[in-house]
Short mmCIF file of C-alpha atoms and ligand atoms in Angstrom, two decimals:
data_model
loop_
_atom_site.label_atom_id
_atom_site.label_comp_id
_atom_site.label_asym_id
_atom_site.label_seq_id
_atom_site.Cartn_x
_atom_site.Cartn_y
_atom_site.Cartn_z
CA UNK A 1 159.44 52.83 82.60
CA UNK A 2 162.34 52.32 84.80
CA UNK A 3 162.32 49.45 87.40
CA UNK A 4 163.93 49.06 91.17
CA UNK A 5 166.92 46.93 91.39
CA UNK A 6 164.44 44.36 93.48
CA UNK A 7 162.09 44.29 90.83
CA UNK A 8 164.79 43.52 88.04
CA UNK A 9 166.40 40.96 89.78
CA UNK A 10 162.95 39.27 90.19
CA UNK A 11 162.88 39.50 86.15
CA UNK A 12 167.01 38.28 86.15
CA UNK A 13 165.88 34.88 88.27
CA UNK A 14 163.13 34.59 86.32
CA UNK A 15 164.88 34.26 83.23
CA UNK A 16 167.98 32.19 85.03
CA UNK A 17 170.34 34.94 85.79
CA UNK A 18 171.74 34.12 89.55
CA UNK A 19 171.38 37.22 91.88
CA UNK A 20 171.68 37.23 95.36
CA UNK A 21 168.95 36.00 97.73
CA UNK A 22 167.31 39.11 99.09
CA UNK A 23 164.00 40.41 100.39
CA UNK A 24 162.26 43.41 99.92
CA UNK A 25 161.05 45.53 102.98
CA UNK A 26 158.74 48.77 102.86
CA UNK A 27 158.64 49.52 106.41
CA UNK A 28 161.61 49.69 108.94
CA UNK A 29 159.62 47.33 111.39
CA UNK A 30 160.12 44.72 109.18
CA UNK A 31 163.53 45.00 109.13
CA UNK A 32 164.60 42.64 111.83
CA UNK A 33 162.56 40.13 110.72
CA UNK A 34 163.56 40.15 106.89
CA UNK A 35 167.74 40.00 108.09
CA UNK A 36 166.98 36.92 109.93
CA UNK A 37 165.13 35.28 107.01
CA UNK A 38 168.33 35.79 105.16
CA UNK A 39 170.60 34.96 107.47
CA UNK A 40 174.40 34.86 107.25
CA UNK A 41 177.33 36.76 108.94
CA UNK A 42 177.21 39.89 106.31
CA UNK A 43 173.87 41.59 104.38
CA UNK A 44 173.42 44.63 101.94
CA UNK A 45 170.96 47.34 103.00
CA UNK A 46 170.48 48.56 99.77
CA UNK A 47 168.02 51.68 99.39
CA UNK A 48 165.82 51.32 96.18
CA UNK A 49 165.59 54.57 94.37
CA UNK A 50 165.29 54.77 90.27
CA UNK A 51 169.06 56.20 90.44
CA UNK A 52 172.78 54.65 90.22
CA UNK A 53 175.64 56.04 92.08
CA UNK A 54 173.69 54.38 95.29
CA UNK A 55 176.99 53.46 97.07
CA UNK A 56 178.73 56.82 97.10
CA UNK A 57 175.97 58.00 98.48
CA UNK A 58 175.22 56.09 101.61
CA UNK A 59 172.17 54.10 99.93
CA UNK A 60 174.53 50.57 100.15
CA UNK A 61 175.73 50.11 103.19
CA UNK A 62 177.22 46.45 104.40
CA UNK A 63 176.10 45.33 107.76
CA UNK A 64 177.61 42.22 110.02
CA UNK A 65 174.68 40.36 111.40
CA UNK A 66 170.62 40.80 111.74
CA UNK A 67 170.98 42.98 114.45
CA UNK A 68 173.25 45.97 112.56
CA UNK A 69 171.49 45.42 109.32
CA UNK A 70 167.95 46.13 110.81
CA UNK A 71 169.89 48.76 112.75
CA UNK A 72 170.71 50.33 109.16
CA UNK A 73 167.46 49.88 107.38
CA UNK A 74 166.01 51.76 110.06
CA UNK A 75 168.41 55.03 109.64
CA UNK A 76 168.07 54.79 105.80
CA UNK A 77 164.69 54.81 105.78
CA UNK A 78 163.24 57.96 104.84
CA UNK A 79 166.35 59.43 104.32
CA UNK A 80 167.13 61.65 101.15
CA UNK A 81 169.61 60.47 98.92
CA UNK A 82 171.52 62.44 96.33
CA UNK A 83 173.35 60.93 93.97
CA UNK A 84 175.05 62.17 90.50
CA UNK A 85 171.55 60.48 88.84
CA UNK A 86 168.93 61.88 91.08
CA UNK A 87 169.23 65.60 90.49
CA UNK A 88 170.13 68.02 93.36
CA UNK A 89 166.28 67.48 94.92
CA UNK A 90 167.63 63.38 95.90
CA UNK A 91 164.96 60.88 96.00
CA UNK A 92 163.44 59.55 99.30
CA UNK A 93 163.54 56.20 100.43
CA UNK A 94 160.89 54.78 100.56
CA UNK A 95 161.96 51.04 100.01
CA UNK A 96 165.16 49.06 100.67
CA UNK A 97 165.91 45.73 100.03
CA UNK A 98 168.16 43.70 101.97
CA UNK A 99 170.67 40.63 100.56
CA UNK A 100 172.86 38.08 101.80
CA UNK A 101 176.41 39.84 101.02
CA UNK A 102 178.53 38.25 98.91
CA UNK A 103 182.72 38.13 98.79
CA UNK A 104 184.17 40.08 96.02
CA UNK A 105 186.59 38.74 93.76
CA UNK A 106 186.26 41.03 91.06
CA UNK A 107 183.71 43.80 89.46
CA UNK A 108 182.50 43.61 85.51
CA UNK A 109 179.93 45.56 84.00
CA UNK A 110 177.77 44.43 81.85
CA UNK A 111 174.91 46.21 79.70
CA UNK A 112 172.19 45.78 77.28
CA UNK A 113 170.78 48.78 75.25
CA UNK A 114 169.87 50.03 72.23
CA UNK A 115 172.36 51.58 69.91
CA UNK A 116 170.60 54.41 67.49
CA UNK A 117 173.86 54.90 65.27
CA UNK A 118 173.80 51.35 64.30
CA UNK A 119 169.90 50.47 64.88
CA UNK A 120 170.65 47.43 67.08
CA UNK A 121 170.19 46.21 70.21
CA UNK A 122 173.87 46.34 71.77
CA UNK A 123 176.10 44.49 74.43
CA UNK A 124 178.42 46.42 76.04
CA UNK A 125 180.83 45.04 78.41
CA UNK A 126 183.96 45.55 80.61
CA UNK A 127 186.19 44.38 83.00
CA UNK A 128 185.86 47.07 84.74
CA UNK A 129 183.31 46.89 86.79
CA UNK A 130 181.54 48.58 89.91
CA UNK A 131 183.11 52.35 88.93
CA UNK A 132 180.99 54.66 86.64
CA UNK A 133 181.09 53.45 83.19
CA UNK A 134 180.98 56.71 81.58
CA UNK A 135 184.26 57.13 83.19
CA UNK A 136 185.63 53.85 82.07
CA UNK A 137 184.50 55.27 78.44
CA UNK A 138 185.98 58.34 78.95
CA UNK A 139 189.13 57.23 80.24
CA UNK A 140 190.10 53.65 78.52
CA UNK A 141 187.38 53.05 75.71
CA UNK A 142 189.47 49.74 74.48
CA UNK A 143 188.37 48.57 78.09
CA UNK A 144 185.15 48.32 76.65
CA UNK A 145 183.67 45.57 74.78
CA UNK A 146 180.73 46.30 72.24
CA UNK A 147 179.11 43.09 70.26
CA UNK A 148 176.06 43.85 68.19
CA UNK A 149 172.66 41.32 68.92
CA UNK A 150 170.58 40.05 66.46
CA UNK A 151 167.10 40.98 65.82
CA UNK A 152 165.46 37.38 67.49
CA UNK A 153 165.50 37.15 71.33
CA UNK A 154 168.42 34.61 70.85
CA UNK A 155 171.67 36.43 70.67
CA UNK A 156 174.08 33.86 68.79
CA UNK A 157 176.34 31.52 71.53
CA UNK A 158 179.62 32.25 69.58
CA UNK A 159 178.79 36.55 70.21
CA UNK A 160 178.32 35.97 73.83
CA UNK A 161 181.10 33.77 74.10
CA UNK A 162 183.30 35.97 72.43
CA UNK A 163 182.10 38.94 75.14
CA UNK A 164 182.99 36.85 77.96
CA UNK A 165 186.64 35.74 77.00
CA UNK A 166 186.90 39.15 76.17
CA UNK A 167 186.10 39.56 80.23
CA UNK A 168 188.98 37.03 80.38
CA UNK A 169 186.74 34.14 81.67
CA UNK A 170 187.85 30.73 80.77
CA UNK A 171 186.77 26.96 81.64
CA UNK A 172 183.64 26.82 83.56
CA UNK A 173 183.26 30.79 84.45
CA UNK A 174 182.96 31.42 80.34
CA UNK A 175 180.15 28.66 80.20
CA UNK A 176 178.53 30.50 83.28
CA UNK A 177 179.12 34.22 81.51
CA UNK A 178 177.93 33.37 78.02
CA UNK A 179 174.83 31.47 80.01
CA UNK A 180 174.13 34.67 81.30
CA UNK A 181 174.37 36.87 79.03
CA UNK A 182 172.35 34.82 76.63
CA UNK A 183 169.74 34.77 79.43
CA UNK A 184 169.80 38.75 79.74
CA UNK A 185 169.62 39.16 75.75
CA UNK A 186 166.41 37.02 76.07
CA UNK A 187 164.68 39.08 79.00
CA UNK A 188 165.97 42.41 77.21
CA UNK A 189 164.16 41.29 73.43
CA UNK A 190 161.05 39.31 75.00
CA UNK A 191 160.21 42.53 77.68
CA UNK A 192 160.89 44.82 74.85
CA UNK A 193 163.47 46.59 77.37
CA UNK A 194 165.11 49.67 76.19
CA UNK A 195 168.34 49.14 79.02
CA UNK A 196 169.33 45.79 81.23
CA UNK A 197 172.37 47.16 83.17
CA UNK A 198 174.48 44.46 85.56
CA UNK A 199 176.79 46.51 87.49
CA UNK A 200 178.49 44.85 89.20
CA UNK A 201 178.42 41.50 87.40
CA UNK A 202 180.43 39.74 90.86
CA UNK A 203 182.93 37.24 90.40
CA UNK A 204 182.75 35.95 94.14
CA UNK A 205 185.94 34.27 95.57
CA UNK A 206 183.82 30.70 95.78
CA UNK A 207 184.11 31.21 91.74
CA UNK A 208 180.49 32.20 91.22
CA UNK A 209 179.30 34.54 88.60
CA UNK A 210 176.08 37.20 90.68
CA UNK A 211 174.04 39.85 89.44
CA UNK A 212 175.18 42.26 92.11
CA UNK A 213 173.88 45.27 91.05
CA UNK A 214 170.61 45.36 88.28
CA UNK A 215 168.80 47.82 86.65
CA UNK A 216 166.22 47.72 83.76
CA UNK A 217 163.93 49.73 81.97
CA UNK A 218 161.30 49.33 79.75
CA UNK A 219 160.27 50.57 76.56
CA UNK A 220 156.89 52.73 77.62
CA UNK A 221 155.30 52.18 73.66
CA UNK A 222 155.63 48.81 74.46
CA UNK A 223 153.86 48.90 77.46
CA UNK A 224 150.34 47.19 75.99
CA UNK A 225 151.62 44.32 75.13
CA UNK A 226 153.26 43.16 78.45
CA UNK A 227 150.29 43.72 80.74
CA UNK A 228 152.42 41.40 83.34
CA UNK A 229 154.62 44.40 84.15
CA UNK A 230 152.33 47.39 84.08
CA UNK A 231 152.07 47.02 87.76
CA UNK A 232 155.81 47.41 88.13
CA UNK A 233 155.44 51.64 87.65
CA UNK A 234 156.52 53.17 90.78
CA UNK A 235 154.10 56.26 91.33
CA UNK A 236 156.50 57.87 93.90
CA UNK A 237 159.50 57.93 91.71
CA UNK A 238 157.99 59.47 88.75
CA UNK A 239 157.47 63.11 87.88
CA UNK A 240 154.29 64.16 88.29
CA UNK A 241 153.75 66.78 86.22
CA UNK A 242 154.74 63.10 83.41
CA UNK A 243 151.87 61.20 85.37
CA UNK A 244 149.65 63.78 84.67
CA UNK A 245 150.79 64.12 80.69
CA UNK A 246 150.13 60.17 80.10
CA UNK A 247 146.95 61.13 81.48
CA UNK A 248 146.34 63.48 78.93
CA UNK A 249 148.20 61.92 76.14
CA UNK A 250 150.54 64.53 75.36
CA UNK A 251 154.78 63.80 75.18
CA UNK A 252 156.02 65.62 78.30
CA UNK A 253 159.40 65.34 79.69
CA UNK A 254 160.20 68.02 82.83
CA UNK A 255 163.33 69.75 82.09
CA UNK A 256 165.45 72.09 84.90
CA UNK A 257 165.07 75.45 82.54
CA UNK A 258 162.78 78.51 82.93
CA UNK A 259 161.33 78.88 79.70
CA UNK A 260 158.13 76.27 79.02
CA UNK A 261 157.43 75.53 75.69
CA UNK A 262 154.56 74.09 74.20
CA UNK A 263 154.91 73.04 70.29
CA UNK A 264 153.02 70.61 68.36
CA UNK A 265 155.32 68.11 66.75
CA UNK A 266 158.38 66.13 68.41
CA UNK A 267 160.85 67.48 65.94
CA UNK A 268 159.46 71.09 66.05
CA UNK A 269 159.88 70.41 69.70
CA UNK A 270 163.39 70.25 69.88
CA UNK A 271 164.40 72.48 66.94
CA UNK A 272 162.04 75.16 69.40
CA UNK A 273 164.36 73.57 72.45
CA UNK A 274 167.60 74.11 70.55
CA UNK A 275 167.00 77.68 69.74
CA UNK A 276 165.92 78.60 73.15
CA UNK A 277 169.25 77.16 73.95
CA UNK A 278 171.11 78.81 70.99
CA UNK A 279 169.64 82.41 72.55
CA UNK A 280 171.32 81.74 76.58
CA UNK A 281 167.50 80.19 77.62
CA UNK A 282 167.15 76.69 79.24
CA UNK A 283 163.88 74.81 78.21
CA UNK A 284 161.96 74.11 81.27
CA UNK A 285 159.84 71.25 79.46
CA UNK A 286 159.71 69.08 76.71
CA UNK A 287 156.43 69.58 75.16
CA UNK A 288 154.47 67.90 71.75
CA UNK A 289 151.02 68.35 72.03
CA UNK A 290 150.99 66.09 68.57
CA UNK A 291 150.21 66.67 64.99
CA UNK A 292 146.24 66.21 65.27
CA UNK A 293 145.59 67.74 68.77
CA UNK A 294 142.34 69.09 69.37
CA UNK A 295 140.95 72.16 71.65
CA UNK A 296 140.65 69.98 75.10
CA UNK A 297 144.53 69.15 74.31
CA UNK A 298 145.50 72.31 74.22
CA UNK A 299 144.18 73.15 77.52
CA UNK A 300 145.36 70.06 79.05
CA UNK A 301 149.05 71.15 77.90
CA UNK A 302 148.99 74.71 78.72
CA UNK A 303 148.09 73.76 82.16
CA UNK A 304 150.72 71.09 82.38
CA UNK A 305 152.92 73.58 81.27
CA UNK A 306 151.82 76.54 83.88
CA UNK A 307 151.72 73.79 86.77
CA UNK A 308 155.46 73.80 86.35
CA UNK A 309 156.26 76.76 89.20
CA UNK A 310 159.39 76.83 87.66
CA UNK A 311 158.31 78.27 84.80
CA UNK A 312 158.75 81.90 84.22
CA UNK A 313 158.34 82.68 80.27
CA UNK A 314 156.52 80.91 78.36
CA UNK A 315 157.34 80.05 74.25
CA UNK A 316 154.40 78.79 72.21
CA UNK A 317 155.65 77.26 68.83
CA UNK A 318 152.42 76.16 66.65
CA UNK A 319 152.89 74.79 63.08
CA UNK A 320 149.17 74.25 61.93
CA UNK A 321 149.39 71.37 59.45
CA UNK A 322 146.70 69.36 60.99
CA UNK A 323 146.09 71.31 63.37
CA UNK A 324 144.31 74.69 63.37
CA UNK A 325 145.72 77.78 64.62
CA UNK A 326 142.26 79.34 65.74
CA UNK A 327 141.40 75.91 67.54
CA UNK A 328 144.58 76.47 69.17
CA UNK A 329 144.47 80.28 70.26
CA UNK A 330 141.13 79.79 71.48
CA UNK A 331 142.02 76.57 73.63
CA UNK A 332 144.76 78.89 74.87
CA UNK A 333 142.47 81.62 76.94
CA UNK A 334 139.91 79.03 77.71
CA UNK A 335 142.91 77.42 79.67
CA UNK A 336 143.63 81.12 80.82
CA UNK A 337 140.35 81.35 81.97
CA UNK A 338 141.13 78.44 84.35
CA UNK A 339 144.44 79.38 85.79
CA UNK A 340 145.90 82.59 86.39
CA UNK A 341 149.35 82.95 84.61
CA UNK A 342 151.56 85.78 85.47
CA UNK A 343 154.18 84.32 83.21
CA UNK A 344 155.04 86.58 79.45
CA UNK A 345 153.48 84.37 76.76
CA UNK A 346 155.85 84.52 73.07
CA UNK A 347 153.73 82.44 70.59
CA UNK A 348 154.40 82.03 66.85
CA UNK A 349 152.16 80.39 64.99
CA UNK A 350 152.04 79.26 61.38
CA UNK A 351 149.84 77.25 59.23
CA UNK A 352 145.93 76.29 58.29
CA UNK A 353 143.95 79.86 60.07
CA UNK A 354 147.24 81.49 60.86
CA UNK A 355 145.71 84.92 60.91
CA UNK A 356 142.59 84.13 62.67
CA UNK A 357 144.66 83.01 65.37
CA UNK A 358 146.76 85.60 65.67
CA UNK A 359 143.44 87.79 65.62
CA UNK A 360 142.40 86.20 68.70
CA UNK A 361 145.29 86.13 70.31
CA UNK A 362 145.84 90.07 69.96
CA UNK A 363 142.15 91.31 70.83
CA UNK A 364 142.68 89.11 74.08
CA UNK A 365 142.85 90.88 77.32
CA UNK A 366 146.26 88.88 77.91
CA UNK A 367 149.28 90.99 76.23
CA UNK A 368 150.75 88.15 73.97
CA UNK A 369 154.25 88.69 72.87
CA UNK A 370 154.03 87.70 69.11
CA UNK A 371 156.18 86.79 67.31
CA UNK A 372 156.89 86.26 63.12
CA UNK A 373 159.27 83.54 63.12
CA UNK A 374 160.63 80.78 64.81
CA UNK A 375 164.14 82.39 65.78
CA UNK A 376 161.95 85.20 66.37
CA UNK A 377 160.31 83.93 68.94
CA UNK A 378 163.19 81.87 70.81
CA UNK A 379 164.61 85.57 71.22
CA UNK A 380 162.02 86.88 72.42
CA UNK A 381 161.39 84.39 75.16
CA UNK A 382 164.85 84.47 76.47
CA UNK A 383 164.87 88.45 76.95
CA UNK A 384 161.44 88.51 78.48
CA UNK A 385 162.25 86.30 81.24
CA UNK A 386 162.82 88.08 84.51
CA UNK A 387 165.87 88.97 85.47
CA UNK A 388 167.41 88.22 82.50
CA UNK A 389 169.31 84.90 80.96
CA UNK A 390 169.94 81.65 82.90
P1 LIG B 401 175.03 51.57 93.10
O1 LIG B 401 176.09 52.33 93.81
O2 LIG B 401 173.73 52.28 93.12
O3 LIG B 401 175.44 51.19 91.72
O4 LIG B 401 174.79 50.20 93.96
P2 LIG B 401 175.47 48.76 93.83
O5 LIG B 401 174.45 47.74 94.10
O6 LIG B 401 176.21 48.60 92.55
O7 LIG B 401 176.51 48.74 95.04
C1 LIG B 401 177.62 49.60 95.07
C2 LIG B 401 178.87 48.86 95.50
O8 LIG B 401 178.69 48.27 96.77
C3 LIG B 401 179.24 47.70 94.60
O9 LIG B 401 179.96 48.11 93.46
C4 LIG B 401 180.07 46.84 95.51
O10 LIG B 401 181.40 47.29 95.54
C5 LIG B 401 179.45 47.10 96.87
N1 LIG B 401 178.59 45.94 97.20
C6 LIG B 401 177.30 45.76 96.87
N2 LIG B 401 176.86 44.55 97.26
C7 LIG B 401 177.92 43.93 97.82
C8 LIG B 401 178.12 42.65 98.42
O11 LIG B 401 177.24 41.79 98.48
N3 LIG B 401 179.35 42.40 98.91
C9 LIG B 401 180.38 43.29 98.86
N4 LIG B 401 181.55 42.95 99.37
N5 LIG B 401 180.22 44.50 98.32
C10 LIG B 401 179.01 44.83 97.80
MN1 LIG B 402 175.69 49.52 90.65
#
């Protein structure tokens, strides 16, 4: 579950991380109101989407006075922004929240995340700050400085210190940076986050260390213990079709591809993804309606699938260990019965009642494209997609 910059920076204060003071408004008549509570000479309109790359786009705009920053709110309000995180669709804005500006005396970047090669929570950190990190990796990776945690919320002082005189802090800005960044370990381990991301980390030119920029996201299987920040979901900036799938209790990620797959099993999953791939298809969906799923899962997940109008062939990869291939067949045209699909259907199935499902499948009125093997059937999905590859 990703989180707004707002809502992370209430976590950040919360667990003694300074961030600018700023208020959150929802509606451009409150505006006005909210730039005079803050006060000062210079604010931050800041749109709050669940995407980076804000700035480029016109989302973080800098305003001199109440008057111009309301005056901004107001334009950005509704407005669509597309950024290199958002997709080509943008995200509306639907929120902004509006700071006291602060002077710049130098961008950092500073993250928290989970490594999967090592199987540790890791810092990452550079002076160079405020620019794409990707790029900074790309470009200079000794400009980047990566410290492993520990497996307790308390990340040991002499790692963070060591992270911030690698920043080149010294004297009372180190104290302040290893403060921090002992503070963020503790909010990433205790709120079982899977990313805390400061960029910018803001040296200002009064010598104070700010959260500028924050983003966080947290670890959805972790969700039921931390009933403080269910609430946090933001409805609007989530996929539907994934709403839906929670719902149901099936793994669904939306993909941009043509072909939607349904496969039971993450790894089968992506094996079925990669060969669609291998063949010149693009997945439209991730799709694992899990080991043990029964007939009313099956429907749930063909629908899912079908509600995808992107979708144009459709690959059904079914190993029945648990599950039973007749269960799933049948669950299959009850689902057709509900929803008309105009889409070519490849299914392979294998496993516990292979045949019977296959029998059921092939004395359907549908004309099921079946196939005998897995690379079978990722070859057959790709060339009976209309109009060919993409
Ligand atoms: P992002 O583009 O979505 O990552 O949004 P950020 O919150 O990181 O803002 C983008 C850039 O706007 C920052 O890197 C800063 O250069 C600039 N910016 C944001 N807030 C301030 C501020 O308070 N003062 C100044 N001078 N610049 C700011
Ligand atoms: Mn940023």
């Amino acid at each position: 579950m990703k989180l707004h910059e707002y809502q992370a920076k209430e976590l950040f204060s919360a667990y003694g991380v300074p961030v600018p003071r700023g208020k959150l408004i929802t509606n451009p008549w409150q505006a006005y109101d909210a730039a005079v509570e803050i006060g000062g000479e210079r604010l931050v309109v800041k749109a709050q989407i669940h995407a980076g790359g804000r700035g480029k786009a016109g989302g973080v705009k800098l305003a001199h006075g109440a008057e111009e920053a309301a005056k901004l709110a107001e334009e950005m309000f509704g407005r669509v922004l597309v950024t290199p995180q958002t997709g080509p669709a943008g995200k509306k804005v639907g929120k902004i929240l509006l700071t006291e500006a602060v002077d710049i005396e130098k961008e950092y970047y500073l993250a928290i995340l989970v490594d999967r090669t090592a199987k540790k929570p890791a810092i990452m950190a550079s002076a160079e700050g405020g620019v794409e990190i990707e790029q900074v990796a790309a470009r200079s990776p000794e400009k980047i400085i990566l410290e492993h945690g520990s497996f307790t919320g308390d990340l040991p002082p002499f790692t963070a210190r060591k992270i911030a005189y690698g920043l080149g802090f010294t004297g009372k800005q180190a104290g302040a940076c290893t403060k921090m960044i002992q503070n963020l370990y503790r909010l990433f381990f205790e709120k079982d986050c899977s990313l805390v991301e400061v960029n910018p980390l803001v040296l200002t030119k009064q010598g104070d260390l700010l959260a500028v920029d924050a983003k966080a996201a947290i670890d959805d299987n972790a969700l039921a213990r931390h009933p403080e920040l269910r609430g946090l979901r933001d409805f609007d900036e989530e996929e539907p079709l994934e709403i839906l799938a929670r719902r149901y209790g099936v793994d669904y990620v939306k993909l941009d591809g043509r072909i939607g797959c349904m496969v039971n099993g993450a790894g089968l999953a992506m094996a079925t993804m990669d060969l669609i791939k291998l063949n010149g298809g693009e997945p439209a969906n991730f799709l694992d309606i899990k080991g043990g799923a029964n007939k009313q899962n099956v429907i749930n997940a063909f629908k899912l699938l079908t509600a995808d109008e992107r979708v144009e062939a459709v690959l059904i990869n079914i190993f029945g260990g648990i599950v039973r291939c007749d269960m799933v067949a049948s669950g299959i045209l009850e689902a057709m019965k509900e929803i008309a699909v105009k889409a070519p259907i490849v299914v392979r199935i294998e496993g516990t009642n292979a045949a019977e499902g296959r029998r059921i499948l092939k004395e359907a009125d549908y004309p099921f494209i079946v196939a005998d093997s897995l690379a079978d059937a990722a070859r057959k999905v790709v060339a009976a997609l209309p109009g060919g590859k993409r």
